[in-house]
CSV table of C-alpha atoms in Angstrom, one decimal:
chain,number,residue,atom,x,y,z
A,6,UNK,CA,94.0,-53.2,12.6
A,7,UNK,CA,90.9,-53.9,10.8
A,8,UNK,CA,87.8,-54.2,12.8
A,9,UNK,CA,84.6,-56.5,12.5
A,10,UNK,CA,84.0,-57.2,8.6
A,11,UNK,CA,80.5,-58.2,7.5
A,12,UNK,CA,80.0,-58.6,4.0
A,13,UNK,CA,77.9,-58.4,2.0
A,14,UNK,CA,76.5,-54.5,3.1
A,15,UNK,CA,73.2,-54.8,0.8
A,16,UNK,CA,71.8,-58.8,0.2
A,17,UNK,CA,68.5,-59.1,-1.8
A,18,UNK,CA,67.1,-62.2,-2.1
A,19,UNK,CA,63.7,-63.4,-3.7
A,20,UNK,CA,61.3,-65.1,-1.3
A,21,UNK,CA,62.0,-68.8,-0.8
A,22,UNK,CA,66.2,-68.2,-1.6
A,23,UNK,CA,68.8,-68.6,0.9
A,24,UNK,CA,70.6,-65.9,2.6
A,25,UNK,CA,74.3,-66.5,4.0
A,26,UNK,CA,76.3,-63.5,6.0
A,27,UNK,CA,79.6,-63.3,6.6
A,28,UNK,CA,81.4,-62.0,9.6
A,29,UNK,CA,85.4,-61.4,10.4
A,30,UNK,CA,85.7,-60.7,14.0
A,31,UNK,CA,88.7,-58.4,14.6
A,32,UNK,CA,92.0,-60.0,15.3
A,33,UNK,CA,92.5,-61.6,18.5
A,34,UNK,CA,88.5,-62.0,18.7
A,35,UNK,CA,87.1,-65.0,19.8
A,36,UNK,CA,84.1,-64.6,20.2
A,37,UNK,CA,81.1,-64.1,18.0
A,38,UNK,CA,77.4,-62.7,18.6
A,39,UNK,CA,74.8,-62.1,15.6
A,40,UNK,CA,72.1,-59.6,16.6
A,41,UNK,CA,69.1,-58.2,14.5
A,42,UNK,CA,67.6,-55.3,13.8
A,43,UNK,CA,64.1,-55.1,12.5
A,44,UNK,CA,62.6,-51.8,11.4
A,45,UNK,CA,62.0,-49.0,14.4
A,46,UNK,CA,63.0,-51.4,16.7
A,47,UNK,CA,66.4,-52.2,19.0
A,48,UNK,CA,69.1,-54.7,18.1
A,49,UNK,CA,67.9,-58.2,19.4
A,50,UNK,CA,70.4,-61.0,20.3
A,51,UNK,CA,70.2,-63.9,18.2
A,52,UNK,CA,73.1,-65.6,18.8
A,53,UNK,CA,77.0,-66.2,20.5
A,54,UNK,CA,79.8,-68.7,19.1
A,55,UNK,CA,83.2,-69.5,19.8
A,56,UNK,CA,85.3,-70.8,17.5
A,57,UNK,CA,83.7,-74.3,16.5
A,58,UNK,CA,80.8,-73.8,19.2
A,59,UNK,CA,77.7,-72.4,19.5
A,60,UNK,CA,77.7,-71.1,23.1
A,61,UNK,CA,73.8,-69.4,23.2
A,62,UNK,CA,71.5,-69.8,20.7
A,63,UNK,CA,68.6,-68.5,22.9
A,64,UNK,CA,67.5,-65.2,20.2
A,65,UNK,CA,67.6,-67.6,16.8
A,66,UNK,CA,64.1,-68.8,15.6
A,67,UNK,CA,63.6,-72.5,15.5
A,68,UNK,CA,63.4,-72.7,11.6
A,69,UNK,CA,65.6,-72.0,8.6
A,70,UNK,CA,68.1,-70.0,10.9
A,71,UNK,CA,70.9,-71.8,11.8
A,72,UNK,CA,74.9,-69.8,12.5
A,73,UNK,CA,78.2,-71.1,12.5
A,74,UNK,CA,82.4,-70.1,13.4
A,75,UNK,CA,84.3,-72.8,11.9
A,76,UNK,CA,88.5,-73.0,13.0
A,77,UNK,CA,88.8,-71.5,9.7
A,78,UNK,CA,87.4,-68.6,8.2
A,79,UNK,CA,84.4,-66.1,9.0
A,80,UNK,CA,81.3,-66.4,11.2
A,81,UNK,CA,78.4,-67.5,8.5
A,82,UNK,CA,74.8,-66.6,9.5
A,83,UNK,CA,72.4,-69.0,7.4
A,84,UNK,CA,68.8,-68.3,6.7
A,85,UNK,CA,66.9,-70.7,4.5
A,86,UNK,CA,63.6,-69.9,2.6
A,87,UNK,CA,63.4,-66.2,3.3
A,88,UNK,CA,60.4,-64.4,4.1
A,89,UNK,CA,59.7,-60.9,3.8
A,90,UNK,CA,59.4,-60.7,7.6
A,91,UNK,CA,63.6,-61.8,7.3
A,92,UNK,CA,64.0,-57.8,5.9
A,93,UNK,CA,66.2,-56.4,8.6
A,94,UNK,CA,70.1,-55.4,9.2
A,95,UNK,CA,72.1,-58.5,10.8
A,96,UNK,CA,75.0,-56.7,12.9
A,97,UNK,CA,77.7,-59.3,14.5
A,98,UNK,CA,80.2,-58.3,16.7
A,99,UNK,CA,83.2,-59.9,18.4
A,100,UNK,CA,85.0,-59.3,21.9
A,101,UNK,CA,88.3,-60.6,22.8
A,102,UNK,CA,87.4,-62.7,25.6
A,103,UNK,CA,83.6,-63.8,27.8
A,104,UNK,CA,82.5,-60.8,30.5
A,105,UNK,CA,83.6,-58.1,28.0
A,106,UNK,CA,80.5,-56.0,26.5
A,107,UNK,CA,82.0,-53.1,25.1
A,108,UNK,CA,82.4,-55.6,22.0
A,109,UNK,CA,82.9,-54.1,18.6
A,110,UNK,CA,80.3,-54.1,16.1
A,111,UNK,CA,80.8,-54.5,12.5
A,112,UNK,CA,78.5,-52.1,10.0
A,113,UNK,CA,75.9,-54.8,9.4
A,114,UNK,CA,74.6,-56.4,6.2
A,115,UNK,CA,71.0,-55.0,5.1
A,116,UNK,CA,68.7,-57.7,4.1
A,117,UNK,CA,65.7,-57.4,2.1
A,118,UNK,CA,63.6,-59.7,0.7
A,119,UNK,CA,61.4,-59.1,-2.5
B,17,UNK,CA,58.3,-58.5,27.0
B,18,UNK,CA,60.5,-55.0,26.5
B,19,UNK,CA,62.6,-55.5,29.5
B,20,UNK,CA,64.7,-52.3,28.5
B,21,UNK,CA,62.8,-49.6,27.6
B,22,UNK,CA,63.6,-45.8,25.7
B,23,UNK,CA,60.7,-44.3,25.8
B,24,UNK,CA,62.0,-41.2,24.3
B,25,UNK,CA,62.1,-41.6,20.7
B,26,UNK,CA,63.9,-38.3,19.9
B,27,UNK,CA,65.7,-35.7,21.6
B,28,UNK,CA,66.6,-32.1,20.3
B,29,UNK,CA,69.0,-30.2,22.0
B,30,UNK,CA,71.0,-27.1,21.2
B,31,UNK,CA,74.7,-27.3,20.9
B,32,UNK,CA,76.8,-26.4,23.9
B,33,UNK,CA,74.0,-27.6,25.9
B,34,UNK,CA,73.2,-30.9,28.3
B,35,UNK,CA,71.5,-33.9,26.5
B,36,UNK,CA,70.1,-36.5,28.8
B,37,UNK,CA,69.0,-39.7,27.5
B,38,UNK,CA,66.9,-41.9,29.9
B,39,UNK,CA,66.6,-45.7,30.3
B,40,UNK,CA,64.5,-48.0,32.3
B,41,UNK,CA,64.8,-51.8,33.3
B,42,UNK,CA,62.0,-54.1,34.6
B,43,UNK,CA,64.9,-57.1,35.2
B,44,UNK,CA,66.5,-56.6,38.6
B,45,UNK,CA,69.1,-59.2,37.6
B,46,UNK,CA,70.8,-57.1,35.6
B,47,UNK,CA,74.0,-55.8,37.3
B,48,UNK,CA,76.2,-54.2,34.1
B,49,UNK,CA,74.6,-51.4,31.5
B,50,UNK,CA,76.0,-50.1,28.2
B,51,UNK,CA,75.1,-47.3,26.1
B,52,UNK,CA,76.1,-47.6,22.3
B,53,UNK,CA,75.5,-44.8,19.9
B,54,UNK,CA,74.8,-45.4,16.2
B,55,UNK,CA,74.9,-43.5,13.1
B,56,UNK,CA,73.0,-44.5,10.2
B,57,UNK,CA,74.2,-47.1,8.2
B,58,UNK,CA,76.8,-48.3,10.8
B,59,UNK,CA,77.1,-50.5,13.7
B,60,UNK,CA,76.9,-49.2,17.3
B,61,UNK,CA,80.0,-48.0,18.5
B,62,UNK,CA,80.4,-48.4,22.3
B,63,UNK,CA,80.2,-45.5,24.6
B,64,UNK,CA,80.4,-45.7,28.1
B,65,UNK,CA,79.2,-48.7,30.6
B,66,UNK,CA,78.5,-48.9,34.3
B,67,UNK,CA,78.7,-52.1,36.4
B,68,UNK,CA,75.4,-51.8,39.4
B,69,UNK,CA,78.1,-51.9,42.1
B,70,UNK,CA,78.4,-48.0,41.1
B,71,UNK,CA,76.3,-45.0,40.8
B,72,UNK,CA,78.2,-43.0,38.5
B,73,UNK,CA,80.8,-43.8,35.5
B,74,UNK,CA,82.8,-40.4,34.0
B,75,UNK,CA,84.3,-40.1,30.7
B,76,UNK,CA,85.1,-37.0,28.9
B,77,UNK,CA,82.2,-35.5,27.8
B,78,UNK,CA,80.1,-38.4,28.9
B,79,UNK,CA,78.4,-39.7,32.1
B,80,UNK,CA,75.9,-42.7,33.0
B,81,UNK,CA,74.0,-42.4,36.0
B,82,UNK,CA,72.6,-45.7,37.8
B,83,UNK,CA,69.7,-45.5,40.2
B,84,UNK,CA,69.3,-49.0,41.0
B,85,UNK,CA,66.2,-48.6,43.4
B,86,UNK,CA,64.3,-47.1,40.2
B,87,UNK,CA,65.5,-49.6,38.2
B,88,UNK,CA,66.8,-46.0,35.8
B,89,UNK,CA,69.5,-45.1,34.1
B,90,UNK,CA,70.6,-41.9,32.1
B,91,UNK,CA,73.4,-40.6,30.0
B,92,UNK,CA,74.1,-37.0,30.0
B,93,UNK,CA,76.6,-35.5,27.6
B,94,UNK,CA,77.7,-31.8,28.5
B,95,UNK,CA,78.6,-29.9,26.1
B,96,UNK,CA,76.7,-31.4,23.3
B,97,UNK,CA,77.9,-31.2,20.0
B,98,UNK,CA,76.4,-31.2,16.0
B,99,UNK,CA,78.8,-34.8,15.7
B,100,UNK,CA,76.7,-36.0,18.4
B,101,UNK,CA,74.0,-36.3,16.6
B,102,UNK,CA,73.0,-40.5,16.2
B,103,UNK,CA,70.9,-43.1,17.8
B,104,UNK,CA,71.7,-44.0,21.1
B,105,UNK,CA,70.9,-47.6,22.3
B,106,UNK,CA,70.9,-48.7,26.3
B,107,UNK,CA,71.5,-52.3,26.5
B,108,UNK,CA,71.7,-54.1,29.9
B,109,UNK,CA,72.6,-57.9,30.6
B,110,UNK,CA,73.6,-60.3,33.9
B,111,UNK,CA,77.4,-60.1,34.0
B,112,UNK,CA,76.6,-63.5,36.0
B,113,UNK,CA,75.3,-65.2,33.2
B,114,UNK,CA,77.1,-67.6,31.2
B,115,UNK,CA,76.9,-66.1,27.7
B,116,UNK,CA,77.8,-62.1,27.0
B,117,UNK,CA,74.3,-61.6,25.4
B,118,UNK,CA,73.2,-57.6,25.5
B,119,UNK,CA,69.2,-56.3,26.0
B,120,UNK,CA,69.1,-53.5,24.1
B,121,UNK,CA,66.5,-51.2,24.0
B,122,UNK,CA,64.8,-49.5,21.1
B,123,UNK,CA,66.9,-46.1,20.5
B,124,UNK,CA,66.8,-42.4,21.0
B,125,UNK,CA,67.6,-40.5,17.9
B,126,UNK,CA,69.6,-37.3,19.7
B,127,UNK,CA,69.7,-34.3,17.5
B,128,UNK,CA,72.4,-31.5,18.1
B,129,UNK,CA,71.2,-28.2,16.6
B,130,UNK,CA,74.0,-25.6,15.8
């Protein structure tokens, strides 16, 4: 039972590029959430899908971010036109079902931009 | 706005002995807390949670104290051992609220010496 896939681990990108992350929610998972991490600081909520909808989008910045879970395939975080202040580690996670928060976290993909 | 705060960076605590990790909350709408632990290079792996209708949650080794009135929670771990050793996150949200998103706050890095 595999759990919460992210790939890639590592992503470098040149300034102005475009960054795409993958997530795999476990089996049985419906539900997405993208969080990120930024140096010293805690994980921040960025955003929560369902399969084919975006249910919060409250944590995403207005600009070049934008997240998706199509009815096929993984959970693809999109940033356009990276900045250096886009250097952080993206975690997603899933949960079976709404009102469950002891969701599983994958091992995050490290982003840095040069 | 830090509405869950750590204000312990880091904690050292010999093994065999208690390690209590503190968190506060300024939002008095949230009714259901989390603590996630993290190793480097990974994603948080759930701990133990506590839903405000309770004062205490038990598990193993583990246990998260809830004073609502002092808007404070702690997890103690007794006996403490060298694999304990991590960053441990607090995260709170409104189990009300329509989406599953998490407030996390910025970490303690626990250290276990042997």
């Amino acid at each position: 039972n595999a759990g919460v896939m992210q790939n890639p681990r590592h992503l470098v990108r040149r300034r102005g590029q475009e960054a795409r992350l993958r997530c795999s929610p476990m089996k049985g998972h419906s539900h997405v959430y993208w969080y990120r991490q930024l140096p010293e600081e805690g994980l921040k909520f960025m955003v929560y899908l369902q399969k084919e909808n975006i249910i919060d989008e409250s944590g995403m910045p207005k600009e070049r971010f934008s997240a998706e879970f199509p009815k096929e395939g993984p959970s693809i975080l999109r940033i356009q036109q990276v900045v250096r202040g886009d250097s952080a580690a993206y975690f997603c996670a899933s949960s079976p079902q709404q009102g469950n928060y002891g969701y599983t976290f994958g091992s995050g993909t490290r982003l840095t931009v040069v | 706005d830090q509405q869950v705060k750590q204000n312990s960076p880091s904690l050292s605590v010999q093994e065999g002995r208690i390690s209590i990790l503190n968190c506060d909350y300024t939002n008095s709408m949230f009714d259901y807390f989390l603590w996630y632990k993290k190793y480097p290079a990974e994603g948080p792996t759930f701990l133990i949670s506590i839903s405000s209708i309770k004062d205490k949650n038990e598990d193993g080794r583990f246990t998260v104290f809830l004073n609502k009135s002092a808007k404070h929670l702690s997890l103690h771990i007794v006996p403490s051992q060298p694999g304990d050793s991590a960053v441990y996150f607090c995260a709170a949200s409104a189990l009300g609220g329509a989406t599953n998103k998490l407030i996390f706050g910025t970490g303690t890095l626990l250290a276990v010496q042997p």
